[in-house]
Amino acid sequence: DKQSQNEESKNNNNNNNSMQSLEYPDGSVPLDSSFYLERNEVESLCYQTLKKPAALIRIKAPKLMGKTSLAKRIIAEGIKQNYQGMYLDLGSVNKEVITNLDKFLRWLCSKVSLELNLNNQVDNAWDTTLLGSNDNCTDYFKKYILNQINSPLVLVLDEVDRLFPYSEIVEDFFGMLRSWHEKGKTSDTWKQLRLVLAHATEIYIPLDYHQSPFNAGVPVDLEEFNQKQVKDLATRHGINSQDNLLKELRTMVGGHPYLLRLAMYDIASEKTTFKGLLESATSEAGIYSNHLRSLLDILRSASDLDLVQALKQVVNSNAGVELDSMQIYKLHSLGMVVRKNNHVTPRCQLYREYFCRVL
């Protein structure tokens, strides 16, 4: 009928548009990308939360699951509301900076001032005779940032788990962020601050319950794509979503956003076929070789033989394996395992087969 023809024509047009704008999955998904899939109600929850004074959003997911892509969309939504937006990737900060609290907080204030086109007053404003580093940073944010912009500020701190190993700063810094959130409940100035923290998994360092930002605000967990979303992603790449081999791809990589997009990019650009991709997936000639080798390099460079042995145990077992909490944390933050209570299994068949072979 006519409606069916219109639907088919619409799908064909979408497929043609997708083919013309194929994107190699590298880093965060661009804001205007047709390959960004919204999670079930996650974006709308974040956008609604953003409108609330002193909002705090905590995005948690292993690497390559879409934290940065979501964080940048939260900033974009804030800018639509005439807010100011600021994205900081703590994963790229020099170790020299993040091992010294005072230096780190001066860097934070300077960076935000410069990005918002405000005068950098850090050297003049910092009072080292009477105030501690946290007090100086808090005063600076109030006087020289929040009071200057006269609008809400969306401050995204990505990869905050980069700070977790550094006891020199972690307790004071996260305690300060929690205090800013609390100030926003009573202070008009601090109500303007909207904090977004993105991290790989739960925080594993002990923080006082009332001083931690990780038990306040709105938590957002990014899950893998479900079957419907995988089919939607395939359609956007011009791939037949009813193809039986798509089901086999999902068996191989689960609903992992990056691994799925990498496969669909190569198939849509005719660099490989489903059959060829699946047959070579875990080999050095497969499309995942760089990704798999990078995970292997991280494992080996960690100088943690126990962690290598723990993963070896997981991939060689048909049942969930019980590990200690730190091993679970490290493997989960790398995205290598999924867990249920204290038992973990490989995140996907791809990881099981590859690490069975190389470890």
XYZ file of C-alpha atoms in Angstrom:
359
model
C 0.000 0.000 0.000
C 0.925 3.653 -0.231
C 1.912 3.938 3.447
C 4.306 0.996 3.127
C 5.858 2.528 -0.001
C 6.346 5.832 1.836
C 7.966 4.034 4.773
C 10.270 2.111 2.414
C 11.176 5.304 0.565
C 11.914 7.061 3.862
C 14.156 4.201 5.009
C 15.999 4.186 1.670
C 16.585 7.932 1.955
C 17.875 7.501 5.506
C 20.183 4.716 4.346
C 21.522 6.816 1.471
C 22.151 9.738 3.820
C 23.932 7.423 6.248
C 26.182 6.054 3.513
C 27.162 9.577 2.504
C 28.040 10.573 6.065
C 29.734 7.427 7.383
C 31.895 8.210 10.398
C 34.817 6.197 11.646
C 34.173 5.642 15.379
C 37.042 7.586 16.899
C 36.556 9.356 20.233
C 33.267 10.968 21.186
C 30.368 10.985 18.718
C 29.971 14.463 17.112
C 26.926 16.459 18.206
C 25.448 16.474 14.706
C 26.101 12.775 14.079
C 23.293 10.554 12.807
C 25.038 7.618 14.489
C 24.465 8.748 18.067
C 21.872 6.553 19.757
C 19.984 7.870 22.738
C 19.752 5.492 25.672
C 16.346 4.778 27.165
C 15.393 8.044 28.888
C 19.007 8.743 29.955
C 19.378 11.953 27.952
C 15.980 13.315 28.981
C 16.783 12.616 32.644
C 20.081 14.506 32.330
C 18.486 17.447 30.501
C 15.713 17.752 33.088
C 18.220 17.540 35.944
C 20.316 20.254 34.333
C 17.498 22.767 34.816
C 17.567 22.332 38.579
C 19.662 24.708 40.704
C 22.949 23.199 41.944
C 22.377 20.042 39.894
C 24.907 17.220 40.181
C 24.954 14.443 37.554
C 27.240 11.410 37.908
C 27.829 9.428 34.705
C 29.318 5.999 35.308
C 30.383 3.463 32.667
C 33.475 1.536 31.569
C 35.679 2.972 28.831
C 34.273 3.313 25.279
C 30.653 3.151 26.435
C 29.735 6.745 25.548
C 30.385 8.837 28.681
C 32.088 11.693 26.836
C 29.497 11.730 24.033
C 26.720 12.089 26.610
C 28.652 14.681 28.638
C 29.135 16.891 25.588
C 25.427 16.668 24.784
C 24.623 17.782 28.305
C 26.809 20.861 27.741
C 25.127 21.498 24.374
C 21.705 21.294 26.035
C 22.861 23.778 28.673
C 24.043 26.186 25.984
C 20.578 25.943 24.363
C 19.201 27.152 27.715
C 21.640 30.110 27.580
C 23.925 28.549 30.185
C 27.699 28.654 29.965
C 29.368 25.299 29.302
C 32.810 23.963 30.150
C 34.318 20.524 29.461
C 37.504 19.361 31.207
C 39.165 16.015 30.524
C 41.114 15.154 33.666
C 42.617 12.178 31.866
C 44.889 14.543 29.924
C 46.219 16.590 32.858
C 49.936 16.276 33.568
C 50.865 14.071 36.494
C 52.934 16.948 37.886
C 49.709 18.950 38.271
C 47.441 16.295 39.743
C 49.885 15.221 42.438
C 49.853 18.650 44.116
C 46.545 19.954 45.461
C 47.399 23.649 45.299
C 48.820 23.391 41.785
C 45.822 21.348 40.618
C 43.253 23.825 41.996
C 45.132 26.775 40.499
C 45.132 24.914 37.176
C 41.367 24.310 37.494
C 40.560 27.961 38.191
C 42.886 29.200 35.443
C 41.531 26.745 32.893
C 37.879 27.593 33.564
C 38.586 31.344 33.510
C 40.387 31.148 30.181
C 37.789 28.898 28.548
C 34.990 31.271 29.613
C 36.944 34.311 28.340
C 37.290 35.722 31.838
C 40.425 37.407 33.150
C 42.737 34.953 34.864
C 43.095 36.426 38.361
C 44.518 33.342 40.061
C 47.921 34.800 40.974
C 46.330 37.948 42.419
C 43.439 36.232 44.193
C 45.266 33.300 45.824
C 45.878 34.062 49.509
C 48.491 31.576 50.712
C 49.026 33.284 54.071
C 45.575 32.788 55.555
C 43.618 30.368 53.387
C 44.086 26.757 52.385
C 43.920 25.577 48.786
C 40.258 24.518 48.924
C 39.206 27.866 50.428
C 41.150 29.770 47.774
C 39.599 27.713 44.971
C 36.081 28.079 46.393
C 36.458 31.849 46.812
C 37.862 32.151 43.303
C 34.978 30.240 41.748
C 32.480 32.401 43.578
C 34.036 35.840 42.963
C 35.808 35.486 39.639
C 33.707 32.910 37.804
C 30.118 32.465 39.025
C 29.603 36.128 39.940
C 31.092 37.246 36.620
C 29.042 35.204 34.184
C 25.543 35.913 35.569
C 24.164 32.657 34.212
C 24.234 28.983 35.181
C 27.513 27.177 34.452
C 27.619 23.535 33.319
C 30.999 22.222 34.465
C 31.810 18.746 33.124
C 34.725 16.913 34.714
C 35.429 13.833 32.615
C 37.701 10.918 33.605
C 37.638 11.925 37.282
C 38.859 8.426 38.178
C 42.266 9.608 36.914
C 42.544 11.298 40.320
C 41.655 8.262 42.423
C 45.228 6.952 42.886
C 46.506 10.312 44.186
C 45.798 10.525 47.896
C 47.551 13.926 47.944
C 44.509 15.576 46.373
C 41.589 13.201 46.137
C 39.950 13.654 49.552
C 40.229 17.456 49.586
C 39.173 17.921 45.971
C 36.109 15.681 46.022
C 35.163 17.026 49.445
C 35.249 20.530 47.947
C 32.997 19.506 45.029
C 30.483 18.069 47.496
C 30.594 21.308 49.509
C 29.858 23.318 46.337
C 26.838 21.126 45.680
C 25.621 21.632 49.256
C 26.171 25.411 49.087
C 23.841 25.460 46.091
C 20.938 24.482 48.325
C 21.067 27.844 50.116
C 23.276 30.237 48.138
C 21.989 32.034 45.036
C 25.519 32.219 43.632
C 26.224 28.486 44.005
C 22.791 27.562 42.648
C 24.197 28.556 39.255
C 26.713 25.696 39.221
C 25.692 22.470 37.473
C 28.314 19.771 38.046
C 28.709 16.715 35.810
C 31.203 14.035 36.892
C 32.052 11.158 34.541
C 34.008 8.123 35.706
C 34.689 4.523 34.761
C 33.250 2.658 37.748
C 32.567 3.103 41.439
C 35.064 5.090 43.424
C 37.292 2.662 45.289
C 38.920 5.071 47.728
C 37.425 5.661 51.182
C 35.707 9.052 51.409
C 33.623 10.338 54.281
C 29.971 9.739 53.380
C 29.052 13.395 53.920
C 32.075 14.682 51.977
C 31.746 12.541 48.872
C 30.033 13.765 45.682
C 29.601 10.120 44.653
C 26.580 9.536 46.871
C 24.803 12.803 46.004
C 23.008 14.067 42.929
C 21.587 11.950 40.107
C 23.455 8.759 39.118
C 23.468 7.750 35.440
C 24.674 4.281 34.424
C 25.339 3.725 30.724
C 24.357 0.203 29.732
C 25.132 -1.673 26.530
C 22.785 -1.284 23.559
C 19.807 -3.625 23.583
C 18.610 -5.644 20.585
C 16.325 -2.873 19.317
C 19.121 -0.302 19.520
C 21.556 -2.599 17.699
C 19.032 -2.971 14.869
C 18.531 0.802 14.803
C 22.297 1.338 14.552
C 22.496 -1.177 11.707
C 19.717 0.619 9.807
C 21.544 3.934 10.195
C 24.580 2.304 8.579
C 22.485 1.027 5.687
C 22.746 -2.570 6.951
C 19.773 -4.924 6.827
C 18.658 -5.123 10.461
C 17.073 -8.540 9.785
C 20.377 -10.076 8.667
C 21.038 -13.223 10.690
C 24.726 -12.375 10.788
C 23.859 -9.214 12.741
C 22.669 -11.535 15.498
C 26.020 -13.334 15.328
C 27.851 -10.006 15.608
C 25.847 -9.224 18.715
C 26.801 -12.639 20.122
C 30.460 -11.808 19.468
C 30.606 -8.237 20.888
C 27.388 -7.918 22.901
C 25.815 -4.463 22.863
C 29.156 -2.671 23.203
C 28.694 0.691 21.394
C 32.266 1.084 20.124
C 32.757 -2.518 19.010
C 29.418 -2.492 17.181
C 30.100 0.806 15.425
C 33.560 -0.299 14.344
C 32.088 -3.432 12.754
C 29.222 -1.586 11.104
C 31.532 1.097 9.712
C 33.713 -1.498 7.981
C 30.696 -3.429 6.667
C 28.883 -0.294 5.460
C 32.020 0.987 3.730
C 32.472 -2.464 2.155
C 35.915 -2.993 3.656
C 34.779 -6.363 4.924
C 31.743 -8.644 5.108
C 29.890 -9.918 8.143
C 31.269 -13.395 7.475
C 34.857 -12.233 7.051
C 34.644 -9.957 10.078
C 33.329 -12.696 12.369
C 35.884 -15.241 11.180
C 38.860 -12.920 11.798
C 37.506 -10.968 14.787
C 39.972 -12.263 17.382
C 42.965 -12.566 15.056
C 45.792 -10.113 14.421
C 44.295 -9.507 10.972
C 40.829 -8.642 12.296
C 39.304 -5.186 12.669
C 39.571 -5.346 16.455
C 43.315 -6.092 16.552
C 44.382 -2.572 17.562
C 41.727 -2.375 20.269
C 42.559 -5.816 21.652
C 46.311 -5.150 21.608
C 45.819 -1.864 23.461
C 43.934 -3.693 26.211
C 46.696 -6.296 26.356
C 49.343 -3.552 26.563
C 47.477 -1.877 29.444
C 47.322 -5.189 31.286
C 51.021 -5.877 30.790
C 52.165 -2.349 31.591
C 50.196 -2.355 34.839
C 52.970 -4.491 36.362
C 50.228 -6.403 38.122
C 50.735 -10.097 37.474
C 47.816 -10.904 39.748
C 45.491 -8.900 37.467
C 46.692 -10.808 34.389
C 46.154 -14.084 36.215
C 42.710 -12.930 37.361
C 41.614 -12.187 33.779
C 43.096 -15.478 32.601
C 40.987 -17.254 35.212
C 37.853 -15.379 34.089
C 38.190 -16.070 30.351
C 38.959 -19.762 30.906
C 35.937 -20.361 33.122
C 32.414 -21.133 31.901
C 30.956 -19.782 35.149
C 31.330 -16.493 36.993
C 34.627 -16.152 38.846
C 34.975 -14.556 42.260
C 37.768 -11.956 42.468
C 38.790 -9.410 45.062
C 37.165 -5.991 44.819
C 40.241 -4.179 43.444
C 40.717 -6.687 40.617
C 37.035 -6.381 39.732
C 37.327 -2.601 39.775
C 40.342 -2.517 37.448
C 39.015 -5.059 34.941
C 35.545 -3.514 34.928
C 36.855 0.028 34.461
C 38.744 -1.214 31.381
C 35.462 -2.666 30.121
C 36.817 -6.215 30.035
C 34.308 -7.858 32.371
C 30.736 -7.665 33.545
C 29.883 -8.472 37.110
C 27.174 -9.730 39.319
C 27.945 -9.260 42.997
C 31.569 -10.432 43.396
C 31.488 -12.740 40.372
C 32.642 -11.637 36.937
C 32.471 -12.989 33.395
C 34.068 -11.670 30.168
C 32.162 -8.698 28.763
C 31.793 -10.429 25.422
C 32.808 -13.491 23.413
C 35.433 -11.431 21.575
C 37.333 -10.799 24.819
C 36.947 -14.392 25.975
C 38.396 -15.847 22.765
C 41.202 -13.319 22.371
C 42.476 -13.380 25.933
C 42.168 -17.171 26.072
C 44.613 -17.210 23.171
C 47.141 -14.584 24.268
C 47.337 -14.917 28.050
